[in-house]
Amino acid sequence: MKSSEFRSILKKLGKNNIAIMGHMGSGKSVVGRMFANKFGFQHIDSDQKIIQLTNKSINNIFEEKGEKFFRNIEKKVVLNLIEKKNIVLSLGGGSILNISIRNKLKKKSFTLFLDVDFKELEKRLKRSHKRPLLKNMDINEKIKELDTERRKYYLLADIIIQNTTPIDTFKKFARAFSNFNEKTNSYKN
């Protein structure tokens, strides 16, 4: 899919940008950078914006101020980012828990849920030490707990794709986006 075709469809749909959601470790940032490069958009990672704004790591924010403080900053940052045009926005995994964010995403963003098998997520997350919600936790149990809380919101995405590799995900997305049915506003793959 060409950049001009992508922009044209996005404009027809009345959307500013594409927002990628999913669990931590689902590949939102990697896929987001690839999509931005392919479509000539800017890629913005909401967690990276929060780090820039606060001058602290996500881990430090959680440790020093707690999750509630983090979610308040996240809400402000994400609501602002959703207004931007021609960006690919990689959302923090828990941002969709906020109803204001969900409502604004529905109005302004074309949303993609990157679904990943739990075993694959666990494998990816075992290597990470930057995930405050996983500190001193059984990763598999925590993923299941988060999924129970979040999946119902992830499933509201315009397109749902099983993320195996970034290249395959891009191909599936391009095909789905081209065929997106405006009446049902959904495509599941």
Tab-separated table of C-alpha atoms in Angstrom:
chain	number	residue	atom	x	y	z
A	1	MET	CA	0.000	0.000	0.000
A	2	LYS	CA	1.353	3.400	-0.985
A	3	SER	CA	1.581	6.278	1.453
A	4	SER	CA	-0.828	8.384	-0.635
A	5	GLU	CA	-3.418	5.585	-0.674
A	6	PHE	CA	-3.097	5.159	3.088
A	7	ARG	CA	-3.524	8.896	3.727
A	8	SER	CA	-6.527	9.031	1.399
A	9	ILE	CA	-8.338	6.173	3.169
A	10	LEU	CA	-7.493	7.617	6.585
A	11	LYS	CA	-8.875	10.990	5.522
A	12	LYS	CA	-12.044	9.391	4.106
A	13	LEU	CA	-12.560	7.674	7.440
A	14	GLY	CA	-12.227	11.037	9.189
A	15	LYS	CA	-9.276	9.887	11.302
A	16	ASN	CA	-6.175	11.866	12.287
A	17	ASN	CA	-3.788	8.996	12.838
A	18	ILE	CA	-3.309	5.340	13.576
A	19	ALA	CA	-3.069	4.175	17.188
A	20	ILE	CA	-1.593	0.783	18.036
A	21	MET	CA	-2.681	-0.970	21.211
A	22	GLY	CA	-1.894	-4.235	22.897
A	23	HIS	CA	-0.175	-5.787	25.869
A	24	MET	CA	3.345	-4.856	26.884
A	25	GLY	CA	5.674	-6.872	24.711
A	26	SER	CA	3.187	-7.176	21.857
A	27	GLY	CA	5.432	-5.236	19.482
A	28	LYS	CA	3.606	-1.900	19.388
A	29	SER	CA	6.770	0.196	19.164
A	30	VAL	CA	8.549	-2.017	16.619
A	31	VAL	CA	5.458	-2.254	14.411
A	32	GLY	CA	4.698	1.442	14.949
A	33	ARG	CA	8.137	2.496	13.715
A	34	MET	CA	7.797	0.241	10.676
A	35	PHE	CA	4.316	1.570	9.823
A	36	ALA	CA	5.464	5.176	10.228
A	37	ASN	CA	8.404	4.536	7.924
A	38	LYS	CA	6.238	2.819	5.280
A	39	PHE	CA	3.546	5.521	5.345
A	40	GLY	CA	5.800	8.552	5.759
A	41	PHE	CA	4.301	9.374	9.162
A	42	GLN	CA	5.994	10.281	12.419
A	43	HIS	CA	6.089	7.517	15.038
A	44	ILE	CA	5.344	8.499	18.633
A	45	ASP	CA	5.503	6.123	21.584
A	46	SER	CA	3.334	7.459	24.420
A	47	ASP	CA	5.594	5.941	27.086
A	48	GLN	CA	8.637	7.638	25.532
A	49	LYS	CA	6.759	10.967	25.554
A	50	ILE	CA	6.040	10.484	29.261
A	51	ILE	CA	9.732	9.735	29.893
A	52	GLN	CA	10.708	12.918	28.016
A	53	LEU	CA	8.123	15.002	29.864
A	54	THR	CA	9.003	13.792	33.360
A	55	ASN	CA	12.704	13.130	32.850
A	56	LYS	CA	12.141	9.807	34.640
A	57	SER	CA	11.841	6.208	33.514
A	58	ILE	CA	8.438	4.545	33.725
A	59	ASN	CA	9.909	2.323	36.467
A	60	ASN	CA	10.991	5.384	38.462
A	61	ILE	CA	7.590	7.039	38.095
A	62	PHE	CA	5.881	3.883	39.390
A	63	GLU	CA	8.361	3.513	42.265
A	64	GLU	CA	8.381	7.162	43.341
A	65	LYS	CA	4.831	8.295	42.629
A	66	GLY	CA	2.771	5.140	42.022
A	67	GLU	CA	0.597	3.844	39.214
A	68	LYS	CA	-2.220	6.353	39.776
A	69	PHE	CA	0.177	9.278	39.250
A	70	PHE	CA	1.525	7.596	36.100
A	71	ARG	CA	-1.990	7.020	34.708
A	72	ASN	CA	-2.841	10.715	35.228
A	73	ILE	CA	0.216	11.818	33.252
A	74	GLU	CA	-0.486	9.143	30.652
A	75	LYS	CA	-4.041	10.410	30.202
A	76	LYS	CA	-2.901	13.985	29.550
A	77	VAL	CA	-0.121	12.931	27.184
A	78	VAL	CA	-2.231	10.454	25.189
A	79	LEU	CA	-5.242	12.775	24.861
A	80	ASN	CA	-2.898	15.410	23.456
A	81	LEU	CA	-1.182	12.971	21.069
A	82	ILE	CA	-4.486	11.678	19.679
A	83	GLU	CA	-5.125	15.164	18.290
A	84	LYS	CA	-2.019	15.007	16.093
A	85	LYS	CA	-2.378	14.211	12.408
A	86	ASN	CA	-0.274	11.854	10.324
A	87	ILE	CA	1.325	9.977	13.193
A	88	VAL	CA	1.523	6.356	14.216
A	89	LEU	CA	0.948	6.287	17.962
A	90	SER	CA	2.127	3.324	20.021
A	91	LEU	CA	0.040	3.357	23.185
A	92	GLY	CA	1.047	2.096	26.601
A	93	GLY	CA	-0.703	-1.211	27.304
A	94	GLY	CA	-2.921	0.172	30.069
A	95	SER	CA	-3.864	3.482	28.465
A	96	ILE	CA	-7.094	2.028	27.065
A	97	LEU	CA	-8.404	1.519	30.588
A	98	ASN	CA	-9.183	5.243	30.636
A	99	ILE	CA	-12.632	5.998	29.194
A	100	SER	CA	-11.615	9.482	27.988
A	101	ILE	CA	-8.780	7.944	25.990
A	102	ARG	CA	-11.044	5.223	24.568
A	103	ASN	CA	-13.674	7.775	23.527
A	104	LYS	CA	-11.156	10.073	21.867
A	105	LEU	CA	-9.460	7.155	20.100
A	106	LYS	CA	-12.815	6.135	18.644
A	107	LYS	CA	-13.390	9.642	17.263
A	108	LYS	CA	-9.910	10.597	16.093
A	109	SER	CA	-7.786	7.480	15.524
A	110	PHE	CA	-7.848	4.388	13.396
A	111	THR	CA	-7.010	1.690	15.925
A	112	LEU	CA	-5.058	-1.537	15.609
A	113	PHE	CA	-4.832	-4.221	18.293
A	114	LEU	CA	-1.701	-6.355	18.099
A	115	ASP	CA	-2.703	-9.650	19.619
A	116	VAL	CA	0.072	-11.997	20.696
A	117	ASP	CA	-0.084	-15.509	22.089
A	118	PHE	CA	0.500	-15.599	25.875
A	119	LYS	CA	3.453	-17.998	25.587
A	120	GLU	CA	5.135	-15.665	23.085
A	121	LEU	CA	4.432	-12.651	25.325
A	122	GLU	CA	5.932	-14.437	28.296
A	123	LYS	CA	9.035	-15.295	26.252
A	124	ARG	CA	9.438	-11.660	25.156
A	125	LEU	CA	8.787	-10.195	28.602
A	126	LYS	CA	11.214	-12.480	30.443
A	127	ARG	CA	14.033	-10.523	28.783
A	128	SER	CA	12.702	-7.131	29.897
A	129	HIS	CA	13.530	-5.365	33.133
A	130	LYS	CA	11.670	-2.144	32.294
A	131	ARG	CA	8.143	-3.291	33.114
A	132	PRO	CA	6.995	-2.013	36.519
A	133	LEU	CA	3.810	-4.098	36.512
A	134	LEU	CA	5.930	-7.259	36.257
A	135	LYS	CA	8.278	-6.579	39.176
A	136	ASN	CA	8.380	-9.559	41.522
A	137	MET	CA	5.463	-11.173	39.685
A	138	ASP	CA	4.837	-14.442	37.891
A	139	ILE	CA	4.852	-13.128	34.312
A	140	ASN	CA	2.326	-15.627	32.973
A	141	GLU	CA	-0.137	-14.959	35.811
A	142	LYS	CA	0.243	-11.189	35.453
A	143	ILE	CA	-0.329	-11.357	31.679
A	144	LYS	CA	-3.525	-13.330	32.257
A	145	GLU	CA	-4.676	-10.846	34.912
A	146	LEU	CA	-3.981	-7.852	32.648
A	147	ASP	CA	-5.651	-9.587	29.712
A	148	THR	CA	-8.806	-10.172	31.747
A	149	GLU	CA	-8.910	-6.467	32.541
A	150	ARG	CA	-7.921	-5.082	29.139
A	151	ARG	CA	-8.893	-7.465	26.311
A	152	LYS	CA	-12.501	-6.240	26.143
A	153	TYR	CA	-11.140	-2.780	25.252
A	154	TYR	CA	-8.465	-4.052	22.879
A	155	LEU	CA	-11.171	-5.934	20.992
A	156	LEU	CA	-12.886	-2.623	20.191
A	157	ALA	CA	-10.025	-1.814	17.780
A	158	ASP	CA	-10.845	-1.206	14.131
A	159	ILE	CA	-8.455	-3.965	13.087
A	160	ILE	CA	-7.174	-6.896	15.130
A	161	ILE	CA	-4.059	-8.695	13.933
A	162	GLN	CA	-2.151	-11.613	15.381
A	163	ASN	CA	1.377	-10.181	15.525
A	164	THR	CA	3.871	-12.819	14.523
A	165	THR	CA	6.535	-10.725	12.775
A	166	PRO	CA	6.540	-7.009	11.932
A	167	ILE	CA	6.669	-7.688	8.167
A	168	ASP	CA	3.722	-10.125	8.274
A	169	THR	CA	1.809	-7.743	10.513
A	170	PHE	CA	2.374	-4.887	8.067
A	171	LYS	CA	1.179	-7.009	5.131
A	172	LYS	CA	-1.939	-8.114	7.034
A	173	PHE	CA	-2.645	-4.538	8.082
A	174	ALA	CA	-2.225	-3.118	4.571
A	175	ARG	CA	-4.629	-5.727	3.183
A	176	ALA	CA	-7.156	-5.216	5.993
A	177	PHE	CA	-6.935	-1.430	5.864
A	178	SER	CA	-7.535	-1.408	2.097
A	179	ASN	CA	-10.606	-3.590	2.553
A	180	PHE	CA	-11.852	-1.889	5.689
A	181	ASN	CA	-15.624	-1.788	5.707
A	182	GLU	CA	-16.829	1.613	6.858
A	183	LYS	CA	-20.301	0.250	7.683
A	184	THR	CA	-19.187	-2.340	10.212
A	185	ASN	CA	-16.020	-0.495	11.203
A	186	SER	CA	-14.307	-3.775	11.872
A	187	TYR	CA	-11.925	-6.279	10.423
A	188	LYS	CA	-10.598	-9.204	12.383
A	189	ASN	CA	-7.594	-11.256	11.292
